[in-house]
mmCIF file of C-alpha atoms in Angstrom:
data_model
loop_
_atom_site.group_PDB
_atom_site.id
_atom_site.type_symbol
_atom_site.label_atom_id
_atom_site.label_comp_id
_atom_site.label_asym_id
_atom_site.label_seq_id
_atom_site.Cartn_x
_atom_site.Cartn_y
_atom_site.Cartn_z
ATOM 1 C CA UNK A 114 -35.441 -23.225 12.249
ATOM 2 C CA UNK A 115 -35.153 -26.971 12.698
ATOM 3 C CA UNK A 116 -33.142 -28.778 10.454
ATOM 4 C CA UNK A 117 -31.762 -32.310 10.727
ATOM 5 C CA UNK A 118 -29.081 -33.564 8.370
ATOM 6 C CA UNK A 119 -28.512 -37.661 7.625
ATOM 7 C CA UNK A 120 -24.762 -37.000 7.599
ATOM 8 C CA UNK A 121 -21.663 -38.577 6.411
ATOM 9 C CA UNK A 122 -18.569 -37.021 8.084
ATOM 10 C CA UNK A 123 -16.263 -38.414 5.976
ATOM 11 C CA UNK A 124 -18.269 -37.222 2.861
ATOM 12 C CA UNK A 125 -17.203 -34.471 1.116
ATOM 13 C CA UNK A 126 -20.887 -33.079 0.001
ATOM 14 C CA UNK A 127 -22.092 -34.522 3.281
ATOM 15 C CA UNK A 128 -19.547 -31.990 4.709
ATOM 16 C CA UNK A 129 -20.507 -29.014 2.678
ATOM 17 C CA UNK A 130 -23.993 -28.869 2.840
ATOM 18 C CA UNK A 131 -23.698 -29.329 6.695
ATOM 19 C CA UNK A 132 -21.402 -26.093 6.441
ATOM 20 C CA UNK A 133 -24.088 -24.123 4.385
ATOM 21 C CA UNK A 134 -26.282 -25.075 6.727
ATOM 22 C CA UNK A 135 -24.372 -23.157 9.422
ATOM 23 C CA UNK A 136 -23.556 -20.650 7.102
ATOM 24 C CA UNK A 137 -27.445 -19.899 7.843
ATOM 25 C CA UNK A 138 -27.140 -19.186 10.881
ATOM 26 C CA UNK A 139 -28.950 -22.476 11.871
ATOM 27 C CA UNK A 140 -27.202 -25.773 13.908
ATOM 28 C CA UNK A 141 -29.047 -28.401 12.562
ATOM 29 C CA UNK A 142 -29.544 -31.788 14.258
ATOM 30 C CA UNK A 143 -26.930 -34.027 12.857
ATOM 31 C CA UNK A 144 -28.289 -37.628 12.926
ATOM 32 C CA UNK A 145 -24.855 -39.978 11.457
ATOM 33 C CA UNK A 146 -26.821 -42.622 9.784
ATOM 34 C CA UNK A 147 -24.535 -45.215 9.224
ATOM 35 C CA UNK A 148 -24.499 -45.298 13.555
ATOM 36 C CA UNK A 149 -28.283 -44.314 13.504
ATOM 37 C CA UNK A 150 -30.156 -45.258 10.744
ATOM 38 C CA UNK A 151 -33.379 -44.235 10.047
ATOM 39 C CA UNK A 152 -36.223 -46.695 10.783
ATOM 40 C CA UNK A 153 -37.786 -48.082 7.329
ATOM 41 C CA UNK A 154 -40.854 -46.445 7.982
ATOM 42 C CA UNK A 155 -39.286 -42.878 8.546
ATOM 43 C CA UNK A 156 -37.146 -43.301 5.737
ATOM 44 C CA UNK A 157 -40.403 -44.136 3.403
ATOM 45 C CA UNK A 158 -41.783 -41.274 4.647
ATOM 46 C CA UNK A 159 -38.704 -38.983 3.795
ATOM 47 C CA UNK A 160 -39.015 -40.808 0.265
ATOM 48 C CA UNK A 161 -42.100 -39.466 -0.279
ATOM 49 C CA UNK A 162 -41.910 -35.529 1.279
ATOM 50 C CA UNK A 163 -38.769 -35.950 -1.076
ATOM 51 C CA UNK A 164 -39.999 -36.335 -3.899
ATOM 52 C CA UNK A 165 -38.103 -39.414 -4.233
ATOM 53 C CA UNK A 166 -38.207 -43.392 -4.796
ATOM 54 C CA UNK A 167 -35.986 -45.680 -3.122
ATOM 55 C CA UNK A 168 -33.879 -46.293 -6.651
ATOM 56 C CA UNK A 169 -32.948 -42.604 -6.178
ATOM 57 C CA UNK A 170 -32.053 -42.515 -2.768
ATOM 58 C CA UNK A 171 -29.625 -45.928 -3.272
ATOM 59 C CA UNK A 172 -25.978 -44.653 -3.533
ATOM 60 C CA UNK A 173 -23.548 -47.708 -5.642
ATOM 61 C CA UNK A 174 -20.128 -46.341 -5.142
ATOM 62 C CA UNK A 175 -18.580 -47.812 -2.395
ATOM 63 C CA UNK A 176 -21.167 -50.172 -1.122
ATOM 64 C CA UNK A 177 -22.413 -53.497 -1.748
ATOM 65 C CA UNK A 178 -25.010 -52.395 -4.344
ATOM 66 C CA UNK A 179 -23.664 -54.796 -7.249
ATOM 67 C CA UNK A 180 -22.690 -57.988 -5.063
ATOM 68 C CA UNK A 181 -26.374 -57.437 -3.737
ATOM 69 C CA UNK A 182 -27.903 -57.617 -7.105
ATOM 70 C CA UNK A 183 -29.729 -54.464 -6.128
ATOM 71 C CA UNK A 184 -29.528 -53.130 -9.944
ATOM 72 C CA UNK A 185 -32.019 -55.953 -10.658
ATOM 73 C CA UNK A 186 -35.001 -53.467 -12.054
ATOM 74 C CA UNK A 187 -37.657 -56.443 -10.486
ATOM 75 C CA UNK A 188 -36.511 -55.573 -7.264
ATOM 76 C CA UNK A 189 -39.514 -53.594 -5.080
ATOM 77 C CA UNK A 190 -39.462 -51.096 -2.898
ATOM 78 C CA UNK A 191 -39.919 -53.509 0.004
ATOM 79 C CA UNK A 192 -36.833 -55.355 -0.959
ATOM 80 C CA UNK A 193 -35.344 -52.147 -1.315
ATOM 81 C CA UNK A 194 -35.965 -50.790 1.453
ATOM 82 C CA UNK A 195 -34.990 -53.872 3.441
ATOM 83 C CA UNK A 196 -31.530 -54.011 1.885
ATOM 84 C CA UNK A 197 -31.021 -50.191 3.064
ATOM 85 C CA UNK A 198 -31.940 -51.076 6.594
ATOM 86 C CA UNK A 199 -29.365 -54.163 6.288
ATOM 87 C CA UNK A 200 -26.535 -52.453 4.234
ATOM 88 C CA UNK A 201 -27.650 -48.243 5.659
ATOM 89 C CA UNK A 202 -24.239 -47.348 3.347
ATOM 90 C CA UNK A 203 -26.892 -47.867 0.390
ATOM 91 C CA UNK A 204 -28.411 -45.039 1.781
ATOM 92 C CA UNK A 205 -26.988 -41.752 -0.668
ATOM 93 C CA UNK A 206 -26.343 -38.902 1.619
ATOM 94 C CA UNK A 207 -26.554 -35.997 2.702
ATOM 95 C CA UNK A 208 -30.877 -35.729 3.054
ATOM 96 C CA UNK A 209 -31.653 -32.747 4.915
ATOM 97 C CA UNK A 210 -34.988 -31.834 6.833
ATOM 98 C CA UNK A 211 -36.358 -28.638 6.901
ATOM 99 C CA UNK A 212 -39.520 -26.809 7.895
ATOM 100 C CA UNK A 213 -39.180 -25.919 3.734
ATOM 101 C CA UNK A 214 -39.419 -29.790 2.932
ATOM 102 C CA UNK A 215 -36.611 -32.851 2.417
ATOM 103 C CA UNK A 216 -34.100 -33.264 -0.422
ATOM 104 C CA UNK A 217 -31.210 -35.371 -0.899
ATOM 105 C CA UNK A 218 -28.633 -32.645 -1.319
ATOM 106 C CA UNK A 219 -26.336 -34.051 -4.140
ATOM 107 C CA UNK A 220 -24.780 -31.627 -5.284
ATOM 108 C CA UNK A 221 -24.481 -29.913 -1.416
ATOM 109 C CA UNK A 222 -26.050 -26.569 -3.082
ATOM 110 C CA UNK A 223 -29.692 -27.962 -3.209
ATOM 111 C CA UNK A 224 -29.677 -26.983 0.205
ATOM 112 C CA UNK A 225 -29.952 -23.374 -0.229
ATOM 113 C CA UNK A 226 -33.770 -23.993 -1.319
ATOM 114 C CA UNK A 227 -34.803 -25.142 2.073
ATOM 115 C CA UNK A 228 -32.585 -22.789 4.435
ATOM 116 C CA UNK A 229 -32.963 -18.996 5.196
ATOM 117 C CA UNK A 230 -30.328 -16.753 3.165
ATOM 118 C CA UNK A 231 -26.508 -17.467 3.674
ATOM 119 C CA UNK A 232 -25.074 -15.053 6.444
ATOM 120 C CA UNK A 233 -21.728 -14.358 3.865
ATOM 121 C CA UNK A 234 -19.855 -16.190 1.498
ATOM 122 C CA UNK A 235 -18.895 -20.179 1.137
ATOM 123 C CA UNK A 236 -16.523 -21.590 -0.437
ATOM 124 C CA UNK A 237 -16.952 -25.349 -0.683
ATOM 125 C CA UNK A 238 -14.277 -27.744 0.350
ATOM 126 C CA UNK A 239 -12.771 -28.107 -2.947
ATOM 127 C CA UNK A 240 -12.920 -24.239 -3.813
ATOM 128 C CA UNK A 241 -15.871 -23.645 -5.356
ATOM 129 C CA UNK A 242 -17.462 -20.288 -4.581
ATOM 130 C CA UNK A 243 -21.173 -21.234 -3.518
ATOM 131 C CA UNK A 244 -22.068 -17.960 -1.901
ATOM 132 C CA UNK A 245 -20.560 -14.259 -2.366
ATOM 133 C CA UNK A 246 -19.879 -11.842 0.301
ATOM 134 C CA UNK A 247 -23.201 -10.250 0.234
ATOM 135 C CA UNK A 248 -24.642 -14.047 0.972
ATOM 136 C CA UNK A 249 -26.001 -14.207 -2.832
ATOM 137 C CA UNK A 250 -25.436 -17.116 -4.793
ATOM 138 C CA UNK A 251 -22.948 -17.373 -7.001
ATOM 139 C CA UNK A 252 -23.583 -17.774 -10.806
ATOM 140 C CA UNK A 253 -22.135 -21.166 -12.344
ATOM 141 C CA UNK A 254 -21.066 -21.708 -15.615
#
């Protein structure tokens, strides 16, 4: 299966779903956007096989979001989209590619939906028991 992952290393969800990932059995293509951004066009088209709109896919904490105005609701796509490719930190994180579709995986478990079955259990950074040892999710409360 191919599977590419707009990672974050130093992001905690980033780093989770890139471990369920492997916990599939699959190595995905790791693409680190803030050193490799996707193009505008690409990420458009993500947008859209997402499900998404650009509002949804712009991340506030820790970036320049506010001094940018970018919570201005007049703001278009277009000058959305440009202040991503300027600032790529407004880009929320982790979005993962599959053969199954694209999702922004926030919280890191959305991307069970687009990967085969977990080869055994996870157990996410901060402790949370994702996956059992039989590979089934886990029920939450």
């Amino acid at each position: 299966m191919d599977v590419i992952i707009y990672h974050k290393p130093a992001c905690e969800t980033s780093r989770n779903t890139l471990a369920m990932i492997r916990n599939a059995g699959v190595e995905p293509h790791i693409i680190e956007y803030l050193k490799c951004p996707p193009t505008r066009l690409l990420l458009a088209q993500l947008l859209v096989r997402a499900g998404l709109t650009v509002r949804q896919v712009l991340r506030e904490k820790d970036t320049p979001f506010h001094d940018l105005g970018l919570g201005d609701p007049a703001l278009s796509d277009d000058a959305l989209l440009s202040a991503i490719g300027a600032h790529p930190i407004l880009m929320n994180r982790p979005l993962v590619v599959t053969p199954e579709g694209v999702r922004l995986c926030r919280p890191s478990e959305q991307v069970l939906d687009l990967l085969p079955p977990q080869r055994g259990q996870f157990i996410k950074e901060d402790g949370e028991r994702v996956i059992d040892d039989q590979g089934r999710r886990v029920a939450t409360a």
